[in-house]
Coordinates of C-alpha atoms (C1' of nucleotides) in Angstrom, one line a residue:
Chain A
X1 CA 25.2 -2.5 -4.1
X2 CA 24.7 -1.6 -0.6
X3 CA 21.3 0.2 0.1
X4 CA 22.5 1.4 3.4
X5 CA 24.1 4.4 2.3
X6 CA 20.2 5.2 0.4
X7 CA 20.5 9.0 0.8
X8 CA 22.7 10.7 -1.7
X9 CA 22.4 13.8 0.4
X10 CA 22.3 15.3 -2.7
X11 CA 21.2 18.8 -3.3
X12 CA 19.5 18.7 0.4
X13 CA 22.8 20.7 0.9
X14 CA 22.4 22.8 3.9
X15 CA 20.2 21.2 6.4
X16 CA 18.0 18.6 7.0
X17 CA 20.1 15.1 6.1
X18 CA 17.9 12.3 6.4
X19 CA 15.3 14.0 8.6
X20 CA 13.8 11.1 10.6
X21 CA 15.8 7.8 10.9
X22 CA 13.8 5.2 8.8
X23 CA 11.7 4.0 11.5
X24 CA 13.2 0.7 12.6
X25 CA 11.4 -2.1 12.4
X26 CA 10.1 -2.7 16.2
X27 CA 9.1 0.9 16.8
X28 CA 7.4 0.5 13.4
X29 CA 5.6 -2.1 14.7
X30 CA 5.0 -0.8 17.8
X31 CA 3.1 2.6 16.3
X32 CA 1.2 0.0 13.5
X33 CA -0.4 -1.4 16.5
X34 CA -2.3 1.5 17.4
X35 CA -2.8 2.9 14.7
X36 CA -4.9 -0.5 13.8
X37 CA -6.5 0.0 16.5
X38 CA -8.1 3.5 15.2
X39 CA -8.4 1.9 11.9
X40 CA -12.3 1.1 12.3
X41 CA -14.9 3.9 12.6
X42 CA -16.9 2.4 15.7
X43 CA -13.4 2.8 17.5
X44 CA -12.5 5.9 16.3
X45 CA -16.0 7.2 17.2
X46 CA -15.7 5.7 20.9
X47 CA -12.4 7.4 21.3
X48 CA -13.4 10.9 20.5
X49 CA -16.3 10.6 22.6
X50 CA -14.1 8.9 25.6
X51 CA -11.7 11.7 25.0
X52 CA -14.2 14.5 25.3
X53 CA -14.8 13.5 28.7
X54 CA -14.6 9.9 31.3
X55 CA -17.9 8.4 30.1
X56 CA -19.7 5.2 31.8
X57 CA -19.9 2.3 29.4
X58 CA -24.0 2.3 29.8
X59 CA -23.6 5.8 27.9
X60 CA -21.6 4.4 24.8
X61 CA -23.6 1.4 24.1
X62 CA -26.7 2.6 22.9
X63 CA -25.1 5.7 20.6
X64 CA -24.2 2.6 18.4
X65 CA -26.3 -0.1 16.4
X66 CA -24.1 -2.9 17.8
X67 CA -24.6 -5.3 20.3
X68 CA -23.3 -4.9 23.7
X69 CA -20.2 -7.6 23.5
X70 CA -19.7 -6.0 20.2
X71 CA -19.0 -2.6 22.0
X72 CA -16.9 -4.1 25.1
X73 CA -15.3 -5.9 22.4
X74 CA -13.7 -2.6 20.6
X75 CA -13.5 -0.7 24.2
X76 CA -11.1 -3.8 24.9
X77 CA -8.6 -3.3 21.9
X78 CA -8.8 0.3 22.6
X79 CA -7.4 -0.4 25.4
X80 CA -5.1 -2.9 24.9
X81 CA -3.6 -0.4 22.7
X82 CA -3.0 2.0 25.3
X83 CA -5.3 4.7 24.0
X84 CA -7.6 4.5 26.9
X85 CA -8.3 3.1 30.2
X86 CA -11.5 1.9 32.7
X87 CA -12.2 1.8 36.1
X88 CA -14.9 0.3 37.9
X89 CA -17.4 2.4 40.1
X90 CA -19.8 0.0 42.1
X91 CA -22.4 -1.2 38.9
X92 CA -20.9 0.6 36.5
X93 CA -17.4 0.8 34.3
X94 CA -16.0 4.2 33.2
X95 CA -13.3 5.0 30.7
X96 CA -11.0 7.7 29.8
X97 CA -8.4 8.6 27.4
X98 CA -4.5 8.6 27.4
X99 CA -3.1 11.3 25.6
X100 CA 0.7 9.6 25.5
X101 CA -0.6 7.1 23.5
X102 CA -2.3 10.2 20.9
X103 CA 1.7 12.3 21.4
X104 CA 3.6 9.4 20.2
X105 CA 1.2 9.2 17.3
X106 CA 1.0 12.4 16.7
X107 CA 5.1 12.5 16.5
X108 CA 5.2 10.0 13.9
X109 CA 3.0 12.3 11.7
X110 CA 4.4 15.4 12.1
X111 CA 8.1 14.2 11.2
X112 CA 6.9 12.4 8.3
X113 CA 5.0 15.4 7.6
X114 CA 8.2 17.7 8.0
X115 CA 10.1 15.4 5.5
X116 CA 7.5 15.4 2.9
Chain B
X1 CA -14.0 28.1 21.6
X2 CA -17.7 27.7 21.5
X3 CA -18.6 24.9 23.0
X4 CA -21.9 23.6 21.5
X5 CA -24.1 22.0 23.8
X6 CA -24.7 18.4 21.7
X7 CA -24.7 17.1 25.9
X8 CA -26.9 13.8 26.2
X9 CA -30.0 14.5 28.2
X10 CA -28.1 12.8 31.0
X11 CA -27.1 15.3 34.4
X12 CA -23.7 15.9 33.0
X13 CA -23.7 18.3 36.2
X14 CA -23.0 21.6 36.1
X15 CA -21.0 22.5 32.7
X16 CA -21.9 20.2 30.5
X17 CA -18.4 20.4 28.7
X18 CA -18.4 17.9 25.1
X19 CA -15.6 20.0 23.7
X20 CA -15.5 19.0 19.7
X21 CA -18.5 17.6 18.0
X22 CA -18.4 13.7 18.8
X23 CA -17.3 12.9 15.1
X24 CA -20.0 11.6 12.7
X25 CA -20.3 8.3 11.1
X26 CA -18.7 9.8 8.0
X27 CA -16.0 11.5 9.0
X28 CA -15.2 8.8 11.4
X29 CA -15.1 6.2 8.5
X30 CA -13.0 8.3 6.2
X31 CA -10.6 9.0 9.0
X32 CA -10.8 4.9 10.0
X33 CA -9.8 3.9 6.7
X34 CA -6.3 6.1 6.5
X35 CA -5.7 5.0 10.3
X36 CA -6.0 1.0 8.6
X37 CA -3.4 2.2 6.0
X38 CA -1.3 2.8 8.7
X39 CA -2.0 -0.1 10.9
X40 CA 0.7 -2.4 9.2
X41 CA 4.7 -2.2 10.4
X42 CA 5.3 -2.4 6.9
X43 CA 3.4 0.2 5.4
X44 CA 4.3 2.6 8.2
X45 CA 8.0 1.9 7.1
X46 CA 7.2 2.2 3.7
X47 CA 5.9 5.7 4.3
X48 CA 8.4 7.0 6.2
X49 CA 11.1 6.3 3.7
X50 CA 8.5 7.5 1.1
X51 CA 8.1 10.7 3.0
X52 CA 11.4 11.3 3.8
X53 CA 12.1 11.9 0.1
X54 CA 10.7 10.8 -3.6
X55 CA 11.4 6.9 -4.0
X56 CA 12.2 4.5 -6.9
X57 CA 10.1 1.5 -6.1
X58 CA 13.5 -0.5 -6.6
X59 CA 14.4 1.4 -3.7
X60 CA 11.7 -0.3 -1.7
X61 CA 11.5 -3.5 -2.6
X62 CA 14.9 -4.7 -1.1
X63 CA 14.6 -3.0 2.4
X64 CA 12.1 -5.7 3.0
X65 CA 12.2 -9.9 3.6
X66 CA 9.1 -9.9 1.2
X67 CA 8.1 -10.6 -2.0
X68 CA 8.2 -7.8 -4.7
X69 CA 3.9 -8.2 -5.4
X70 CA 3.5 -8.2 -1.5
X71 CA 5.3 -4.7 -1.8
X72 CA 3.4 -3.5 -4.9
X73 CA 0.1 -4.1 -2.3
X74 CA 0.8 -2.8 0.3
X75 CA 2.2 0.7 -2.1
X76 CA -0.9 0.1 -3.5
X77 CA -3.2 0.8 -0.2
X78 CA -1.0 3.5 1.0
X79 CA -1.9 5.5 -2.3
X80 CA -5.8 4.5 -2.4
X81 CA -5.9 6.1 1.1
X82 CA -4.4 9.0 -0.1
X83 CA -1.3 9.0 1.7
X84 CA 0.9 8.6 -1.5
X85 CA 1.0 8.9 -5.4
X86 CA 3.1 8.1 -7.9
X87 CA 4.2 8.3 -11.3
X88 CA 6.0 6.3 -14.1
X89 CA 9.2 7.3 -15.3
X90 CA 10.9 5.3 -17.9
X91 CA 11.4 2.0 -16.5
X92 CA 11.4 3.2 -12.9
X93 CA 8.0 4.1 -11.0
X94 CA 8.5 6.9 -8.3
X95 CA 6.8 7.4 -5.2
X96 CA 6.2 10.4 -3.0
X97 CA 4.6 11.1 0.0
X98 CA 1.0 14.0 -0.1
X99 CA 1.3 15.5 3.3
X100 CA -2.7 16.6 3.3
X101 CA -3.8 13.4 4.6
X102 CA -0.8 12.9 7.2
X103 CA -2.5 16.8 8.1
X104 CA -6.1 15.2 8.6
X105 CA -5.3 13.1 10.8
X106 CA -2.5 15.2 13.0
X107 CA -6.0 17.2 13.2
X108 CA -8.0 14.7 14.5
X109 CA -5.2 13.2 16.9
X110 CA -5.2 16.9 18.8
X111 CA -8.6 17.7 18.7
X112 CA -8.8 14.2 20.5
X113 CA -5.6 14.9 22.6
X114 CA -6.9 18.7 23.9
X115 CA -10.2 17.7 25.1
X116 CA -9.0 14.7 26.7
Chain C
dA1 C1' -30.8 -16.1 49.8
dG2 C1' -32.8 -14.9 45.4
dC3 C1' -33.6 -11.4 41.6
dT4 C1' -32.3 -7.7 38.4
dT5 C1' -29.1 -4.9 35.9
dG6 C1' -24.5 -3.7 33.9
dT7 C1' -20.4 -5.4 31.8
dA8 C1' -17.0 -8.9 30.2
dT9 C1' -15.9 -13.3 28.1
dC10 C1' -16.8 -17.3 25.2
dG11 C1' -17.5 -19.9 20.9
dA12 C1' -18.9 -19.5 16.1
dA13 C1' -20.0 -17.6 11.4
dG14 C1' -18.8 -14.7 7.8
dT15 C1' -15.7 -11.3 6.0
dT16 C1' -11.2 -9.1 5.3
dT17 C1' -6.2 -9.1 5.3
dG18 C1' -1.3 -10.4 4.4
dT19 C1' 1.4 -13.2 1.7
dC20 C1' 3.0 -15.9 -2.0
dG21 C1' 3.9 -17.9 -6.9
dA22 C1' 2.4 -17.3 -11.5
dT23 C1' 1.3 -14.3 -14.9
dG24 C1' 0.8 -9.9 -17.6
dC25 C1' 2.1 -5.4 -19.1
dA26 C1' 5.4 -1.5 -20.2
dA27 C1' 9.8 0.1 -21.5
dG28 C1' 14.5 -0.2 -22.9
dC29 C1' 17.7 -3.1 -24.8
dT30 C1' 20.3 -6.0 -28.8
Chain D
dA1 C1' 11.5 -8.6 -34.0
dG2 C1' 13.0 -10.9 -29.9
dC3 C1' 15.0 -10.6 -25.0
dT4 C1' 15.5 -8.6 -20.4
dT5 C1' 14.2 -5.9 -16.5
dG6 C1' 10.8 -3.3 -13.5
dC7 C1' 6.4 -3.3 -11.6
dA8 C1' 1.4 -4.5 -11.3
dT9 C1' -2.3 -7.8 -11.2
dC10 C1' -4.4 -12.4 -10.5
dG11 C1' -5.7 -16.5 -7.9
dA12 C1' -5.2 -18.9 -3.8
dC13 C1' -4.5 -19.8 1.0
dA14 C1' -4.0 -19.2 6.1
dA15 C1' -4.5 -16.0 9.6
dA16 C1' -6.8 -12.2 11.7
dC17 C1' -10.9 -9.4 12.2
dT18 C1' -15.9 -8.0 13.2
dT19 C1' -20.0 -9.3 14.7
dC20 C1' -23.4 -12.0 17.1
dG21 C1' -26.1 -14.9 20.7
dA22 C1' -25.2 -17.3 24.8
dT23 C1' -23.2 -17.3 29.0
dA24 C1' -20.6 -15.8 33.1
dC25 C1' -19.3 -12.5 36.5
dA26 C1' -20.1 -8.3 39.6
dA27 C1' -22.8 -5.3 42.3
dG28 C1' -26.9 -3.5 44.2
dC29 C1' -31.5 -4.6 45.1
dT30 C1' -35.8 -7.0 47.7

DNA sequence: AGCTTGTATCGAAGTTTGTCGATGCAAGCT
DNA sequence: AGCTTGCATCGACAAACTTCGATACAAGCT
């Protein structure tokens, strides 16, 4: 039996056949990627306070009982996720937030939200 | 849009702006945890053909080159974060998507995308 | 040139995660 | 009762993750 055809478009009648496309399986894990990256309180807390306004690192470190690599560490796969990025400013590093990477993240939710 | 004044004693300048509250440890790891549900391709797949419209688990299984338990896991982390429930019915377990967490975090992914 | 401070990178240790085969349980069969 | 099918749980293993101290790099000092 061939589960391509999965939606029996049954009684959906009118509208709305197969909202979203299933999610292929690179933009799938293109989208897991970041959202790994929010999946850990310490970087969901540096994001919202990156994202509030461009902060210097030396501002982030202490709001957190973790060691300093531990902090550049998560800053790093922040970035690397495309949800923020840094400059340096003579001594010190500053950050700021994306918002493209939040949109496409955002878009996922919603249309899974408008199916459900 | 009252802006309260949480500003670090540093010389934020003039306006001192720290638009939503900088998300406490709690919140943040609730949030964190839902945001790890959804940082694996295969769960994110899983929940949008979940959301799309109620699933038969033997629905599920074959759309993926993995092994029926690995499956039954990762259902199993998408519904202890709250993202999906399901019941048993007859031979067959169903799955269906509960929009209120897909809601949380829309609402945390704005609040983050207006300030920044 | 040295010294000091701010930040990133480098191993390493301990924990968590993704995956599998084997097994167990539930429900519908004959 | 037995048999078969659908799904969950268990135990194990490799890979990945979080955290740290130690170290290296960059920039502004004296």
């Amino acid at each position: 039996m061939s589960k391509q055809d999965l939606a029996p478009a049954a009684s959906a009648g009118c509208c709305a056949p197969v909202a979203a496309a299933p999610l292929d399986e690179e933009r799938a894990t293109g989208l897991a990627a970041v959202f790994k990256a929010l999946g850990d309180p310490v970087r969901l807390r540096l994001l919202s306070m990156i994202a509030a306004r461009e902060v210097c690192v030396c501002e982030l470190t202490p709001a957190f009982d973790l060691s300093q690599p531990t902090i550049s560490h998560h800053l790093k796969l922040l970035r690397q996720a495309g949800l923020i990025d840094c400059e340096r400013r003579g001594t010190w590093v500053y950050y700021w937030a994306l918002p493209d990477a939040l949109d496409r993240l955002v878009g996922f939710l919603t249309a899974a939200r408008a199916d459900a």
